[in-house]
Tab-separated table of C-alpha atoms in Angstrom:
chain	number	residue	atom	x	y	z
A	1	SER	CA	0.000	0.000	0.000
A	2	GLN	CA	1.020	3.609	-0.433
A	3	LYS	CA	2.426	5.291	2.645
A	4	ILE	CA	4.142	8.488	3.717
A	5	GLU	CA	5.864	8.318	7.080
A	6	GLN	CA	7.159	11.122	9.202
A	7	ASN	CA	8.455	10.871	12.768
A	8	SER	CA	5.224	10.469	14.667
A	9	GLU	CA	6.779	11.546	17.939
A	10	ALA	CA	7.732	15.115	18.679
A	11	LEU	CA	11.303	16.194	18.103
A	12	ASN	CA	12.735	18.231	20.969
A	13	ILE	CA	15.994	20.093	20.439
A	14	GLN	CA	17.959	22.888	22.031
A	15	GLU	CA	18.128	26.341	20.502
A	16	GLY	CA	21.102	26.738	18.166
A	17	LYS	CA	21.238	23.057	17.190
A	18	THR	CA	20.284	21.614	13.802
A	19	ALA	CA	16.899	19.916	13.581
A	20	THR	CA	16.591	17.059	11.092
A	21	LEU	CA	13.173	15.770	10.101
A	22	THR	CA	12.592	12.676	7.996
A	23	CYS	CA	9.991	11.835	5.372
A	24	ASN	CA	9.891	8.294	3.970
A	25	TYR	CA	7.471	7.042	1.376
A	26	THR	CA	6.566	3.761	-0.286
A	27	ASN	CA	4.795	2.924	-3.539
A	28	TYR	CA	4.785	6.479	-4.820
A	29	SER	CA	6.826	7.981	-7.636
A	30	PRO	CA	6.568	11.687	-6.903
A	31	ALA	CA	7.659	14.224	-9.477
A	32	TYR	CA	8.451	16.619	-6.634
A	33	LEU	CA	8.248	16.937	-2.888
A	34	GLN	CA	7.310	19.925	-0.749
A	35	TRP	CA	7.713	20.861	2.898
A	36	TYR	CA	5.195	22.970	4.798
A	37	ARG	CA	5.071	24.441	8.270
A	38	GLN	CA	1.826	24.389	10.244
A	39	ASP	CA	1.099	26.198	13.490
A	40	PRO	CA	-1.803	25.021	15.706
A	41	GLY	CA	-5.210	25.890	14.235
A	42	ARG	CA	-3.723	27.557	11.158
A	43	GLY	CA	-3.252	26.608	7.533
A	44	PRO	CA	0.042	25.092	6.332
A	45	VAL	CA	2.632	27.511	4.964
A	46	PHE	CA	4.841	26.527	2.028
A	47	LEU	CA	8.576	26.351	2.750
A	48	LEU	CA	10.456	24.522	-0.012
A	49	LEU	CA	9.897	22.466	-3.159
A	50	ILE	CA	12.430	19.984	-4.522
A	51	ARG	CA	12.057	18.140	-7.825
A	52	GLU	CA	12.902	14.502	-8.506
A	53	ASN	CA	16.034	15.435	-10.452
A	54	GLU	CA	17.367	17.674	-7.657
A	55	LYS	CA	19.392	16.304	-4.769
A	56	GLU	CA	19.385	19.317	-2.479
A	57	LYS	CA	17.689	22.701	-2.088
A	58	ARG	CA	18.479	25.502	0.351
A	59	LYS	CA	16.666	28.588	1.555
A	60	GLU	CA	18.206	30.654	4.342
A	61	ARG	CA	18.483	28.275	7.359
A	62	LEU	CA	16.507	25.513	5.650
A	63	LYS	CA	17.891	22.632	3.616
A	64	VAL	CA	16.013	19.790	1.941
A	65	THR	CA	17.429	16.649	0.363
A	66	PHE	CA	15.557	14.222	-1.864
A	67	ASP	CA	16.765	10.675	-2.524
A	68	THR	CA	14.437	8.904	-4.962
A	69	THR	CA	16.378	5.649	-4.610
A	70	LEU	CA	15.953	5.546	-0.838
A	71	LYS	CA	12.488	7.132	-1.219
A	72	GLN	CA	13.362	9.624	1.462
A	73	SER	CA	13.568	13.356	2.054
A	74	LEU	CA	15.420	15.023	4.903
A	75	PHE	CA	14.531	18.511	6.114
A	76	HIS	CA	17.117	20.433	8.113
A	77	ILE	CA	16.766	23.648	10.104
A	78	THR	CA	20.143	25.002	11.143
A	79	ALA	CA	20.694	27.325	14.106
A	80	SER	CA	17.175	26.513	15.283
A	81	GLN	CA	15.191	29.054	17.288
A	82	PRO	CA	12.163	28.737	19.580
A	83	ALA	CA	10.153	30.476	16.823
A	84	ASP	CA	10.806	27.412	14.626
A	85	SER	CA	8.590	25.325	16.938
A	86	ALA	CA	5.707	24.035	14.822
A	87	THR	CA	4.535	20.946	12.950
A	88	TYR	CA	6.334	20.283	9.685
A	89	LEU	CA	4.557	18.421	6.901
A	90	CYS	CA	6.088	16.766	3.880
A	91	ALA	CA	3.930	16.431	0.782
A	92	LEU	CA	4.492	14.338	-2.344
A	93	GLY	CA	3.543	15.781	-5.718
A	94	VAL	CA	1.737	13.082	-7.683
A	95	GLY	CA	-0.508	13.139	-10.721
A	96	THR	CA	-1.640	16.527	-11.922
A	97	ASP	CA	-0.542	18.923	-9.177
A	98	LYS	CA	-2.039	16.719	-6.492
A	99	LEU	CA	-0.307	16.711	-3.106
A	100	ILE	CA	-0.367	13.813	-0.666
A	101	PHE	CA	0.588	14.949	2.826
A	102	GLY	CA	2.373	13.070	5.578
A	103	THR	CA	0.996	13.308	9.106
A	104	GLY	CA	3.711	15.738	10.152
A	105	THR	CA	6.398	15.965	12.812
A	106	ARG	CA	6.031	18.339	15.738
A	107	LEU	CA	9.253	20.222	16.439
A	108	GLN	CA	9.856	21.882	19.794
A	109	VAL	CA	12.921	24.104	20.166
A	110	PHE	CA	13.889	24.911	23.750
A	111	PRO	CA	15.857	28.012	24.745
B	1	ASP	CA	-1.563	36.334	5.184
B	2	SER	CA	-1.636	33.891	2.236
B	3	GLY	CA	-4.217	35.857	0.248
B	4	VAL	CA	-6.673	32.941	0.371
B	5	THR	CA	-9.864	33.660	2.291
B	6	GLN	CA	-12.305	31.174	3.758
B	7	THR	CA	-15.680	31.708	5.347
B	8	PRO	CA	-17.016	31.042	7.845
B	9	LYS	CA	-14.227	30.651	10.388
B	10	HIS	CA	-16.289	28.435	12.653
B	11	LEU	CA	-19.429	26.440	12.014
B	12	ILE	CA	-21.430	24.473	14.566
B	13	THR	CA	-24.288	22.359	13.324
B	14	ALA	CA	-26.217	19.190	14.050
B	15	THR	CA	-26.037	15.720	12.557
B	16	GLY	CA	-28.027	15.328	9.361
B	17	GLN	CA	-27.657	18.975	8.369
B	18	ARG	CA	-26.046	20.478	5.276
B	19	VAL	CA	-23.433	23.254	5.219
B	20	THR	CA	-21.533	25.221	2.600
B	21	LEU	CA	-17.947	26.344	3.015
B	22	ARG	CA	-16.626	29.123	0.830
B	23	CYS	CA	-13.146	29.856	-0.485
B	24	SER	CA	-11.716	32.759	-2.469
B	25	PRO	CA	-8.325	31.979	-4.012
B	26	ARG	CA	-5.413	34.370	-4.395
B	27	SER	CA	-5.777	36.807	-7.227
B	28	GLY	CA	-4.741	35.123	-10.460
B	29	ASP	CA	-4.613	31.540	-9.127
B	30	LEU	CA	-6.712	29.197	-11.257
B	31	SER	CA	-6.374	26.066	-9.108
B	32	VAL	CA	-8.317	25.488	-5.908
B	33	TYR	CA	-7.866	22.511	-3.601
B	34	TRP	CA	-9.943	21.337	-0.650
B	35	TYR	CA	-8.514	19.398	2.300
B	36	GLN	CA	-9.928	17.927	5.482
B	37	GLN	CA	-7.790	17.792	8.617
B	38	SER	CA	-8.892	15.832	11.643
B	39	LEU	CA	-6.809	14.886	14.665
B	40	ASP	CA	-6.419	11.245	13.771
B	41	GLN	CA	-6.209	11.530	9.979
B	42	GLY	CA	-3.853	14.360	9.160
B	43	LEU	CA	-4.389	16.514	6.082
B	44	GLN	CA	-6.507	14.620	3.547
B	45	PHE	CA	-6.882	15.810	-0.032
B	46	LEU	CA	-10.526	15.997	-1.077
B	47	ILE	CA	-10.771	17.576	-4.516
B	48	GLN	CA	-9.098	19.994	-6.949
B	49	TYR	CA	-10.586	22.413	-9.442
B	50	TYR	CA	-8.777	24.208	-12.214
B	51	ASN	CA	-10.445	27.156	-13.914
B	52	GLY	CA	-13.916	25.834	-13.172
B	53	GLU	CA	-13.302	22.200	-14.055
B	54	GLU	CA	-12.781	19.291	-11.671
B	55	ARG	CA	-9.175	18.137	-12.084
B	56	ALA	CA	-8.467	15.553	-9.380
B	57	LYS	CA	-10.400	13.729	-6.724
B	58	GLY	CA	-9.144	12.315	-3.470
B	59	ASN	CA	-10.915	10.742	-0.529
B	60	ILE	CA	-14.089	12.755	-0.935
B	61	LEU	CA	-17.287	11.179	0.337
B	62	GLU	CA	-20.365	11.033	-1.880
B	63	ARG	CA	-22.139	13.259	0.672
B	64	PHE	CA	-19.613	15.992	-0.151
B	65	SER	CA	-19.517	18.007	-3.349
B	66	ALA	CA	-17.687	21.057	-4.590
B	67	GLN	CA	-17.674	23.500	-7.448
B	68	GLN	CA	-15.642	26.393	-8.744
B	69	PHE	CA	-17.460	29.395	-10.157
B	70	PRO	CA	-16.541	31.648	-13.101
B	71	ASP	CA	-15.047	34.224	-10.698
B	72	LEU	CA	-12.836	31.326	-9.427
B	73	HIS	CA	-14.213	31.199	-5.908
B	74	SER	CA	-15.108	27.714	-4.751
B	75	GLU	CA	-17.664	26.152	-2.454
B	76	LEU	CA	-17.568	22.836	-0.625
B	77	ASN	CA	-20.963	21.400	0.236
B	78	LEU	CA	-21.235	18.852	3.030
B	79	SER	CA	-24.581	17.115	3.521
B	80	SER	CA	-26.120	14.522	5.853
B	81	LEU	CA	-23.462	15.502	8.329
B	82	GLU	CA	-22.136	12.957	10.805
B	83	LEU	CA	-20.157	13.410	14.006
B	84	GLY	CA	-17.048	12.151	12.209
B	85	ASP	CA	-17.202	15.045	9.756
B	86	SER	CA	-16.071	17.402	12.505
B	87	ALA	CA	-12.700	18.699	11.340
B	88	LEU	CA	-10.787	21.651	9.993
B	89	TYR	CA	-11.449	22.208	6.296
B	90	PHE	CA	-8.786	24.018	4.346
B	91	CYS	CA	-8.840	25.507	0.927
B	92	ALA	CA	-5.628	26.189	-0.982
B	93	SER	CA	-4.908	27.902	-4.262
B	94	SER	CA	-1.968	27.502	-6.576
B	95	PRO	CA	-0.290	29.389	-9.384
B	96	TYR	CA	1.556	27.549	-12.158
B	97	ASP	CA	4.574	26.654	-9.963
B	98	ARG	CA	2.714	24.054	-7.840
B	99	THR	CA	3.178	25.915	-4.556
B	100	GLN	CA	-0.042	25.756	-2.589
B	101	TYR	CA	-1.205	28.712	-0.522
B	102	PHE	CA	-3.578	27.714	2.240
B	103	GLY	CA	-6.421	29.680	3.727
B	104	PRO	CA	-7.040	29.992	7.476
B	105	GLY	CA	-9.520	27.117	7.444
B	106	THR	CA	-13.091	26.552	8.574
B	107	ARG	CA	-13.556	24.639	11.810
B	108	LEU	CA	-16.665	22.481	11.528
B	109	THR	CA	-18.205	21.005	14.650
B	110	VAL	CA	-21.065	18.539	14.226
B	111	LEU	CA	-23.065	17.917	17.409
């Protein structure tokens, strides 16, 4: 069956450290993958998009990798801050602009 | 502010009733997506419209229907409501680059 798995448990890290979130998928062949941030009770906010032929993408303190052989994406936040605390969702781009979302990983950054 | 608006913000209704959720996409975006987010299910894709035409369907129940009007706003109709339909309903719009911009959501409570 088709599955997208993100760390179901919360990730707790200290301010200043690098947070690494994982997204694994099975039985999908996504043309691209996106990462979103979601705060409680609010809509997801787009962060980064990476295509199947790209290995890595960066934006300020964010870095995403995409390994289509391992069927995995890693999302890194360097020099993390308490304001980075939120739930992070990965989403696979399949079909015609359709996104399939993972269940998300809750990140908590402590001062 | 994503530029996507949704009304109403909150909706409380009884089982068996019918409700309509409304979404106005960002100016210029032709694609509109509807998602349901409940605590135990994550963000589930329901349906996509592109310039008035249905483009993709996800896990949308037969009791639910949607449409996109010539001015590009969209409505999601939920009928014969059940307790399990209580959730956050998000609308998103997208330009050509596949980024999705989410609205603030409508919180539906079915009593």
